[in-house]
CSV table of C-alpha atoms in Angstrom, one decimal:
chain,number,residue,atom,x,y,z
A,119,MET,CA,37.5,28.1,9.3
A,120,THR,CA,39.0,28.7,5.8
A,121,LEU,CA,37.5,31.2,3.1
A,122,ARG,CA,36.2,27.7,1.4
A,123,LYS,CA,34.2,26.1,4.0
A,124,ILE,CA,32.8,29.7,4.6
A,125,LEU,CA,31.2,29.5,1.0
A,126,PHE,CA,30.6,25.7,1.0
A,127,TRP,CA,28.0,26.5,3.9
A,128,CYS,CA,26.6,29.4,2.5
A,129,HIS,CA,25.9,27.4,-0.5
A,130,LEU,CA,24.3,24.3,1.4
A,131,ALA,CA,22.3,26.9,3.7
A,132,ALA,CA,20.7,29.2,0.5
A,133,GLY,CA,20.5,25.5,-1.6
A,134,VAL,CA,18.7,24.2,1.7
A,135,THR,CA,16.6,27.6,2.2
A,136,THR,CA,15.2,28.1,-1.2
A,137,GLY,CA,15.5,24.7,-3.3
A,138,ALA,CA,12.0,23.2,-3.0
A,139,VAL,CA,11.3,27.4,-5.3
A,140,ILE,CA,13.8,26.8,-7.3
A,141,LEU,CA,13.0,23.3,-8.1
A,142,ILE,CA,9.7,25.1,-9.0
A,143,MET,CA,10.4,27.4,-10.9
A,144,SER,CA,13.4,24.7,-13.4
A,145,VAL,CA,10.4,22.6,-13.3
A,146,THR,CA,8.5,25.2,-15.0
A,147,GLY,CA,10.7,26.5,-16.7
A,148,VAL,CA,11.1,23.4,-19.5
A,149,LEU,CA,7.4,22.7,-19.3
A,150,LEU,CA,7.1,26.5,-20.6
A,151,THR,CA,10.6,25.8,-22.9
A,152,TYR,CA,8.8,26.1,-26.4
A,153,GLU,CA,5.3,28.1,-25.7
A,154,ARG,CA,5.1,30.1,-28.9
A,155,GLN,CA,5.6,27.1,-30.8
A,156,ILE,CA,3.3,24.7,-29.2
A,157,SER,CA,0.7,27.2,-28.6
A,158,TRP,CA,0.0,28.3,-32.4
A,159,TRP,CA,0.6,24.9,-32.9
A,160,ALA,CA,-2.3,23.6,-30.8
A,161,ASP,CA,-4.4,26.9,-31.8
A,162,THR,CA,-4.3,26.1,-36.0
A,163,ARG,CA,-3.6,22.6,-35.9
A,164,HIS,CA,-7.1,21.9,-37.0
A,165,TYR,CA,-7.7,25.1,-39.0
A,166,SER,CA,-6.5,24.1,-42.9
A,167,ILE,CA,-6.7,26.3,-45.8
A,168,GLN,CA,-5.8,26.3,-49.4
A,169,ARG,CA,-6.1,28.8,-52.2
A,170,PRO,CA,-8.8,29.0,-54.3
A,171,GLN,CA,-6.7,29.2,-57.3
A,172,PRO,CA,-3.0,28.9,-57.3
A,173,ASP,CA,-2.3,32.7,-57.6
A,174,ALA,CA,-5.0,33.5,-55.8
A,175,PRO,CA,-4.4,37.1,-53.8
A,176,ARG,CA,-5.3,37.6,-50.3
A,177,ARG,CA,-8.2,39.4,-49.1
A,178,SER,CA,-7.4,43.1,-48.9
A,179,ILE,CA,-6.7,44.0,-44.9
A,180,GLU,CA,-9.4,46.4,-44.5
A,181,SER,CA,-12.0,43.7,-45.7
A,182,LEU,CA,-10.4,41.2,-43.2
A,183,ILE,CA,-11.0,44.0,-40.5
A,184,VAL,CA,-14.4,44.5,-41.6
A,185,GLY,CA,-15.6,40.7,-41.6
A,186,VAL,CA,-14.2,39.7,-38.3
A,187,HIS,CA,-15.7,42.6,-36.5
A,188,GLU,CA,-19.5,41.7,-38.3
A,189,ALA,CA,-18.2,38.2,-37.7
A,190,GLU,CA,-17.5,39.0,-34.1
A,191,PRO,CA,-20.0,42.4,-33.3
A,192,ARG,CA,-18.6,41.6,-29.7
A,193,GLY,CA,-15.2,41.3,-30.2
A,194,THR,CA,-12.8,44.2,-29.1
A,195,PHE,CA,-10.0,43.2,-31.2
A,196,THR,CA,-6.5,45.4,-30.3
A,197,THR,CA,-3.6,43.5,-32.7
A,198,MET,CA,-4.0,41.8,-36.3
A,199,THR,CA,-0.9,39.5,-37.3
A,200,VAL,CA,0.0,38.3,-40.9
A,201,ARG,CA,2.5,35.7,-41.8
A,202,ALA,CA,4.1,35.8,-44.4
A,203,ASP,CA,3.5,31.8,-45.2
A,204,PRO,CA,0.2,31.5,-47.8
A,205,LEU,CA,-1.2,28.5,-45.8
A,206,ALA,CA,-0.9,30.3,-42.2
A,207,PRO,CA,-4.3,31.7,-41.1
A,208,VAL,CA,-4.4,35.8,-39.8
A,209,ALA,CA,-4.9,36.6,-35.9
A,210,PHE,CA,-6.8,38.8,-34.2
A,211,ALA,CA,-6.3,39.4,-31.0
A,212,ALA,CA,-8.6,40.3,-28.1
A,213,ALA,CA,-8.0,40.3,-24.6
A,214,ASP,CA,-8.8,37.0,-23.4
A,215,ARG,CA,-8.4,35.1,-26.3
A,216,THR,CA,-7.6,34.6,-30.6
A,217,VAL,CA,-9.5,34.5,-33.5
A,218,TYR,CA,-8.3,33.2,-36.7
A,219,VAL,CA,-9.4,34.1,-39.8
A,220,ASN,CA,-9.0,32.6,-43.8
A,221,PRO,CA,-6.8,35.4,-45.1
A,222,TYR,CA,-8.2,34.0,-49.1
A,223,THR,CA,-12.2,33.8,-47.9
A,224,GLY,CA,-12.4,36.4,-44.8
A,225,ASP,CA,-14.2,33.3,-42.6
A,226,VAL,CA,-13.9,33.2,-39.3
A,227,MET,CA,-12.5,29.7,-38.5
A,228,GLY,CA,-12.7,29.4,-34.9
A,229,ASN,CA,-10.5,30.3,-32.0
A,230,GLY,CA,-6.9,29.2,-30.0
A,231,SER,CA,-6.9,26.2,-28.3
A,232,PRO,CA,-8.6,27.2,-24.7
A,233,ARG,CA,-7.0,24.1,-23.2
A,234,THR,CA,-3.6,25.2,-24.1
A,235,ARG,CA,-4.2,28.8,-22.9
A,236,ARG,CA,-5.2,27.9,-19.5
A,237,PHE,CA,-2.5,25.3,-19.4
A,238,PHE,CA,0.3,27.3,-20.5
A,239,ARG,CA,-1.5,30.2,-17.9
A,240,ALA,CA,-1.6,28.0,-14.8
A,241,VAL,CA,2.3,27.3,-15.5
A,242,THR,CA,3.5,30.8,-15.6
A,243,ASP,CA,1.3,31.2,-13.2
A,244,TRP,CA,3.7,28.9,-10.9
A,245,HIS,CA,6.4,30.0,-12.5
A,246,ARG,CA,6.4,34.0,-12.1
A,247,THR,CA,3.9,34.0,-8.5
A,248,LEU,CA,4.1,30.3,-7.4
A,249,ALA,CA,0.4,30.1,-8.0
A,250,PHE,CA,-0.8,33.0,-5.6
A,251,THR,CA,-4.1,34.8,-6.7
A,252,GLY,CA,-5.1,37.9,-6.2
A,253,ASP,CA,-3.7,40.0,-3.4
A,254,ARG,CA,-1.1,37.4,-2.8
A,255,ARG,CA,0.6,37.8,-6.0
A,256,PRO,CA,2.8,40.6,-5.2
A,257,LEU,CA,4.2,38.0,-2.6
A,258,GLY,CA,4.5,35.3,-4.4
A,259,ARG,CA,6.3,37.5,-6.6
A,260,ALA,CA,9.0,38.3,-3.9
A,261,ILE,CA,9.8,35.2,-3.0
A,262,THR,CA,10.4,33.6,-6.4
A,263,GLY,CA,12.4,36.9,-7.3
A,264,ALA,CA,14.4,36.4,-3.4
A,265,CYS,CA,14.6,33.3,-4.9
A,266,ASN,CA,16.2,33.6,-7.6
A,267,LEU,CA,18.7,35.9,-6.9
A,268,ALA,CA,19.9,33.4,-3.8
A,269,PHE,CA,19.9,30.9,-7.1
A,270,LEU,CA,22.5,33.1,-8.6
A,271,PHE,CA,24.3,32.8,-6.0
A,272,ILE,CA,24.4,29.7,-6.0
A,273,VAL,CA,25.6,28.8,-9.5
A,274,SER,CA,28.0,31.4,-9.0
A,275,SER,CA,29.4,29.8,-5.4
A,276,GLY,CA,28.9,26.4,-6.5
A,277,LEU,CA,31.6,27.3,-10.1
A,278,TRP,CA,34.4,28.4,-7.2
A,279,LEU,CA,33.5,25.2,-4.8
A,280,TRP,CA,34.2,22.7,-7.9
A,281,TRP,CA,37.2,24.8,-9.5
A,282,PRO,CA,39.3,21.6,-8.5
A,283,ARG,CA,42.5,21.6,-7.0
A,284,ALA,CA,44.6,19.9,-8.8
A,285,TRP,CA,44.0,20.4,-13.1
A,286,THR,CA,44.9,16.7,-13.5
A,287,ARG,CA,43.0,14.4,-16.2
A,288,ARG,CA,41.7,12.1,-13.8
A,289,HIS,CA,39.7,15.4,-11.2
A,290,LEU,CA,38.9,16.3,-14.6
A,291,ARG,CA,37.2,13.2,-16.0
A,292,SER,CA,35.3,13.2,-12.2
A,293,VAL,CA,33.5,16.2,-12.8
A,294,THR,CA,32.3,16.9,-16.2
A,295,THR,CA,31.9,13.3,-16.7
A,296,PHE,CA,28.7,11.1,-15.9
A,297,ASN,CA,30.3,8.3,-13.9
A,298,GLY,CA,27.4,5.0,-13.8
A,299,ARG,CA,29.2,3.1,-12.0
A,300,LEU,CA,28.5,4.9,-8.8
A,301,ARG,CA,26.0,4.4,-6.0
A,302,GLY,CA,24.6,6.4,-3.0
A,303,ARG,CA,26.3,9.7,-2.2
A,304,ALA,CA,29.1,9.2,-4.4
A,305,ARG,CA,26.7,9.1,-7.8
A,306,ASP,CA,24.8,12.4,-6.1
A,307,PHE,CA,28.3,14.2,-6.0
A,308,ASN,CA,29.1,13.2,-9.5
A,309,TRP,CA,25.9,14.0,-10.7
A,310,HIS,CA,26.0,17.7,-8.9
A,311,ASN,CA,28.9,18.6,-10.4
A,312,VAL,CA,28.7,17.4,-13.6
A,313,VAL,CA,25.5,18.7,-14.4
A,314,GLY,CA,26.1,22.3,-12.2
A,315,PHE,CA,29.6,22.4,-14.8
A,316,TRP,CA,27.4,21.7,-17.7
A,317,SER,CA,24.8,24.2,-17.4
A,318,ALA,CA,26.4,26.8,-15.3
A,319,ILE,CA,26.8,29.5,-17.7
A,320,PRO,CA,23.7,29.2,-19.2
A,321,LEU,CA,22.0,28.9,-15.9
A,322,VAL,CA,23.9,32.6,-14.7
A,323,VAL,CA,22.3,34.3,-17.8
A,324,ILE,CA,19.0,32.9,-17.6
A,325,VAL,CA,18.9,33.9,-13.7
A,326,LEU,CA,20.7,37.2,-14.9
A,327,GLY,CA,17.0,37.7,-17.1
A,328,ALA,CA,14.8,37.1,-14.7
A,329,SER,CA,17.3,39.4,-12.3
A,330,VAL,CA,16.2,42.3,-14.8
A,331,ILE,CA,12.7,40.6,-15.4
A,332,SER,CA,11.8,41.1,-11.5
A,333,TYR,CA,13.5,43.9,-10.0
A,334,PRO,CA,13.5,47.6,-11.9
A,335,TRP,CA,16.8,48.2,-9.7
A,336,ALA,CA,18.3,45.5,-11.7
A,337,THR,CA,17.3,47.0,-14.8
A,338,ASN,CA,18.6,50.6,-14.0
A,339,LEU,CA,21.8,48.6,-13.0
A,340,VAL,CA,22.2,46.9,-16.6
A,341,TYR,CA,21.0,50.7,-18.1
A,342,ARG,CA,24.0,51.8,-15.6
A,343,LEU,CA,26.4,49.4,-16.8
A,344,VAL,CA,26.3,50.7,-20.2
A,345,GLY,CA,27.3,54.3,-19.2
A,346,GLU,CA,23.9,55.0,-19.4
A,347,ALA,CA,21.1,57.2,-17.4
A,348,PRO,CA,18.1,54.8,-16.6
A,349,PRO,CA,14.5,55.5,-18.7
A,350,ALA,CA,12.1,56.9,-16.5
A,351,PRO,CA,9.5,54.4,-14.9
A,352,GLN,CA,6.2,53.8,-17.3
A,353,ARG,CA,3.4,55.3,-15.8
A,354,PRO,CA,0.1,53.0,-15.5
A,355,ARG,CA,-1.4,52.4,-18.5
A,356,GLN,CA,-5.3,54.5,-18.8
A,357,PRO,CA,-7.8,51.7,-20.2
A,358,ALA,CA,-9.2,51.3,-23.2
A,359,ALA,CA,-11.7,53.2,-24.2
A,360,GLY,CA,-14.3,50.2,-24.8
A,361,ALA,CA,-13.0,49.2,-21.4
A,362,ALA,CA,-13.9,52.6,-20.1
A,363,ARG,CA,-17.5,52.4,-21.8
A,364,ALA,CA,-18.4,49.1,-20.5
A,365,ASN,CA,-17.4,50.3,-16.4
A,366,ALA,CA,-19.0,53.6,-17.4
A,367,GLY,CA,-22.5,51.5,-18.3
A,368,PRO,CA,-25.4,51.3,-20.0
A,369,ASN,CA,-26.4,55.5,-20.3
A,370,ALA,CA,-22.6,56.3,-21.6
A,371,ALA,CA,-22.9,53.7,-24.1
A,372,ALA,CA,-26.5,54.9,-25.3
A,373,SER,CA,-25.3,58.7,-25.3
A,374,ALA,CA,-21.9,58.0,-27.0
A,375,GLY,CA,-24.6,57.0,-30.1
A,376,THR,CA,-21.2,55.7,-32.1
A,377,ASP,CA,-19.3,52.3,-31.0
A,378,ASN,CA,-16.1,53.9,-30.9
A,379,SER,CA,-14.1,50.5,-29.7
A,380,ARG,CA,-14.3,49.5,-33.8
A,381,PRO,CA,-10.9,50.5,-35.2
A,382,LEU,CA,-10.7,52.6,-37.8
A,383,VAL,CA,-10.3,51.0,-41.7
A,384,ASP,CA,-10.1,53.8,-43.8
A,385,GLY,CA,-6.8,53.9,-45.6
A,386,MET,CA,-5.0,50.6,-43.9
A,387,ASP,CA,-4.3,49.1,-47.2
A,388,ALA,CA,-1.9,51.6,-48.6
A,389,LEU,CA,-0.3,51.7,-44.6
A,390,TRP,CA,-0.3,47.8,-44.7
A,391,THR,CA,1.7,48.0,-48.5
A,392,ARG,CA,4.4,50.7,-46.6
A,393,ALA,CA,4.6,48.4,-44.0
A,394,GLU,CA,5.8,45.4,-45.7
A,395,ARG,CA,8.1,47.8,-48.0
A,396,GLN,CA,9.9,48.3,-44.9
A,397,VAL,CA,11.7,45.2,-44.2
A,398,ALA,CA,12.3,42.2,-47.0
A,399,GLY,CA,12.0,38.6,-46.0
A,400,TRP,CA,9.6,39.5,-43.0
A,401,ARG,CA,8.0,36.4,-41.5
A,402,THR,CA,4.9,38.0,-39.9
A,403,ILE,CA,3.7,42.0,-39.6
A,404,SER,CA,1.9,42.7,-36.5
A,405,VAL,CA,-0.2,46.2,-36.2
A,406,ARG,CA,-2.2,48.1,-33.6
A,407,LEU,CA,-6.0,48.6,-34.1
A,408,SER,CA,-6.8,51.8,-33.1
A,409,SER,CA,-10.3,54.0,-33.2
A,410,ALA,CA,-8.4,57.0,-32.6
A,411,PRO,CA,-8.4,59.3,-36.1
A,412,ASP,CA,-5.7,61.4,-35.1
A,413,ALA,CA,-3.2,58.6,-33.7
A,414,PRO,CA,-0.3,57.1,-35.9
A,415,VAL,CA,-0.3,53.0,-36.8
A,416,VAL,CA,2.3,51.3,-35.1
A,417,PHE,CA,3.5,48.3,-36.8
A,418,THR,CA,5.8,45.0,-35.9
A,419,ILE,CA,8.0,43.3,-38.1
A,420,ASP,CA,9.6,40.9,-37.8
A,421,GLN,CA,12.3,38.3,-39.7
A,422,GLY,CA,12.5,36.1,-36.5
A,423,THR,CA,10.6,33.2,-34.7
A,424,GLY,CA,8.9,36.1,-32.5
A,425,GLY,CA,11.3,36.0,-29.5
A,426,GLN,CA,14.5,37.5,-31.5
A,427,PRO,CA,14.7,41.3,-30.9
A,428,GLN,CA,17.8,41.8,-33.0
A,429,LYS,CA,14.9,40.4,-36.0
A,430,ARG,CA,11.9,42.6,-35.2
A,431,GLY,CA,11.7,46.6,-36.1
A,432,THR,CA,9.0,49.0,-35.1
A,433,LEU,CA,7.1,51.1,-37.5
A,434,THR,CA,5.1,53.9,-37.0
A,435,LEU,CA,3.2,55.5,-39.7
A,436,ALA,CA,0.4,58.8,-39.6
A,437,ARG,CA,-2.4,57.6,-40.6
A,438,SER,CA,-3.9,59.9,-43.1
A,439,THR,CA,-0.6,59.7,-45.7
A,440,ALA,CA,1.6,56.9,-44.4
A,441,ASP,CA,4.5,58.6,-43.6
A,442,VAL,CA,7.1,56.9,-41.9
A,443,LEU,CA,7.3,58.8,-38.4
A,444,ARG,CA,9.4,56.6,-36.8
A,445,TRP,CA,11.6,53.5,-37.7
A,446,GLU,CA,12.9,51.8,-34.3
A,447,PRO,CA,15.2,48.4,-35.8
A,448,TYR,CA,17.3,46.7,-32.8
A,449,SER,CA,20.2,48.7,-34.0
A,450,THR,CA,19.0,51.9,-33.7
A,451,LEU,CA,18.3,51.2,-29.5
A,452,SER,CA,20.8,52.7,-27.3
A,453,PRO,CA,23.3,50.0,-25.8
A,454,GLY,CA,21.6,49.8,-22.8
A,455,ARG,CA,18.5,49.1,-24.1
A,456,ARG,CA,19.6,46.5,-26.2
A,457,LEU,CA,21.1,45.0,-23.5
A,458,ARG,CA,17.8,45.2,-21.4
A,459,VAL,CA,16.2,43.5,-24.4
A,460,TRP,CA,18.7,40.8,-24.9
A,461,LEU,CA,19.0,39.8,-21.1
A,462,ARG,CA,14.9,39.4,-21.6
A,463,PHE,CA,14.5,37.0,-24.1
A,464,ALA,CA,18.0,35.0,-23.1
A,465,HIS,CA,16.0,33.8,-20.0
A,466,THR,CA,13.7,31.8,-22.6
A,467,GLY,CA,16.2,31.5,-24.9
A,468,GLU,CA,14.3,32.7,-27.6
A,469,VAL,CA,16.9,35.5,-28.6
A,470,TYR,CA,18.7,32.3,-30.0
A,471,GLY,CA,16.1,30.7,-31.7
A,472,LEU,CA,14.9,27.6,-31.2
A,473,ALA,CA,18.5,26.3,-30.7
A,474,GLY,CA,18.7,28.9,-27.8
A,475,GLN,CA,15.3,27.6,-26.4
A,476,ALA,CA,16.8,23.8,-26.2
A,477,VAL,CA,19.7,24.9,-24.4
A,478,ALA,CA,17.6,27.1,-22.1
A,479,GLY,CA,15.3,24.3,-21.7
A,480,LEU,CA,18.1,22.3,-20.8
A,481,ALA,CA,19.5,23.9,-18.1
A,482,SER,CA,16.6,24.5,-16.4
A,483,LEU,CA,16.3,21.1,-16.3
A,484,GLY,CA,19.8,20.8,-14.9
A,485,GLY,CA,18.9,23.2,-12.4
A,486,ALA,CA,16.4,20.8,-11.4
A,487,THR,CA,18.9,17.9,-11.2
A,488,LEU,CA,21.1,20.2,-9.0
A,489,VAL,CA,18.1,21.2,-6.4
A,490,VAL,CA,17.6,17.6,-6.1
A,491,THR,CA,20.8,16.1,-6.1
A,492,GLY,CA,22.3,18.9,-3.7
A,493,LEU,CA,18.6,18.2,-1.8
A,494,MET,CA,20.2,14.5,-1.7
A,495,LEU,CA,23.8,15.2,-0.7
A,496,ALA,CA,22.3,17.7,2.6
A,497,SER,CA,20.4,14.6,3.5
A,498,ARG,CA,23.3,12.2,4.0
A,499,ARG,CA,25.7,15.1,4.8
A,500,LEU,CA,22.8,15.5,7.9
A,501,LEU,CA,22.7,11.7,8.5
A,502,ALA,CA,25.9,10.8,9.0
A,503,TRP,CA,26.3,13.8,11.3
A,504,ARG,CA,23.8,12.8,13.6
A,505,ALA,CA,24.7,9.1,13.6
A,506,ARG,CA,28.6,10.3,14.3
A,507,SER,CA,27.0,12.3,17.2
A,508,ARG,CA,24.7,9.5,18.7
A,509,ASN,CA,28.3,7.1,18.5
A,510,THR,CA,30.1,10.3,20.3
A,511,VAL,CA,27.5,10.7,22.9
A,512,ARG,CA,27.6,5.9,23.5
A,513,ALA,CA,31.6,6.7,23.2
A,514,ALA,CA,31.9,9.5,26.2
A,515,ALA,CA,29.2,7.7,28.2
A,516,PRO,CA,30.7,6.4,31.1
A,517,SER,CA,30.8,2.7,31.0
A,518,ARG,CA,29.4,0.8,34.5
A,519,ALA,CA,31.4,-2.3,35.8
A,520,TYR,CA,29.4,-4.5,38.3
A,521,THR,CA,31.3,-6.1,40.5
A,522,ARG,CA,30.3,-9.2,43.2
A,523,ILE,CA,29.8,-7.8,46.4
A,524,GLU,CA,30.9,-10.2,49.1
A,525,ARG,CA,28.3,-10.4,52.1
A,526,PRO,CA,30.1,-10.0,55.2
A,527,THR,CA,30.5,-13.4,57.5
A,528,LEU,CA,29.3,-13.1,61.4
A,529,ASP,CA,30.9,-14.3,64.3
A,530,SER,CA,27.8,-16.1,65.6
A,531,GLU,CA,28.3,-17.8,62.2
């Protein structure tokens, strides 16, 4: 058996074994293509903001923080995000919801769309863990991770099998151009080859990004490829102060005497002004709201669409003096960390903006098409093999010839 045949049968076996899971991940990947943009539209489509006057300034950051906590006394908001768009609301994010505030009046406009969030949460659960819940989530994550690695082999081996044996115009056209006149097996073969050719490179990038997300060893390999030592594993995050008090019960809250879950607001205006000066042309600035008086204040300044790490930086300021403790744009990261972050957002295509998301979505659709046409070709091969087996059995069976036997004649007759 030649190497090509061995590779083909491995390719076929991997596709048949993991096809259903790869199809689920591909279809959900298509649905998640523009999750960020759709969620923002669904959250804010009913909120209309008008300036009281053309040159009216926004309310101060401190007053916005105080106002949203007065309007939502039970809300434990961890992040505030302001957009440069003058007609965009200010977003306050909690663990389970996002509240939008008018930047000019400070009025709470409402929550984000719960239906949209539930939809994308369900699609994401199918994409990552096959919708397994509870103690079965690690099993679902292990299945999708293994099938993702199998998909990497399928795409890579498919490129080898696709490689034309003769580089002629006729051969190239048959595997790179759709032929609408074909039917049956020839059509499936044509679609499988054409879609595989045009989506192979994006799919390899997407699958590599998923592998880095799924496996720590893949992340470590990224760092080692550029000659860096992998970072030490991160420790589990400690529960937030508000969550710790909630778990401690009412007696602990009473003994505290004050509600330390409220973020500190003193000096936030000066800190925010300093953050705005850090990057010209910023599109969004987010700040982590903290109640610790000695903790530095961390800002995320973004010039892109939200999923472009090369246009984002993290600014850490001293709370008391607004001095810059650390500024970490993408360019200051080590080569290993840059590659790791790039693969993370190349998985969704967001690293290249709306065009990159479109390519990732089309590649995911191509992955679903590859699964369907591949399974169709496999089923046709199986049916043809069974038909040949039946014909072989019939041809090998001995023929039964029936001859007439004359009855002997007795002398007495």
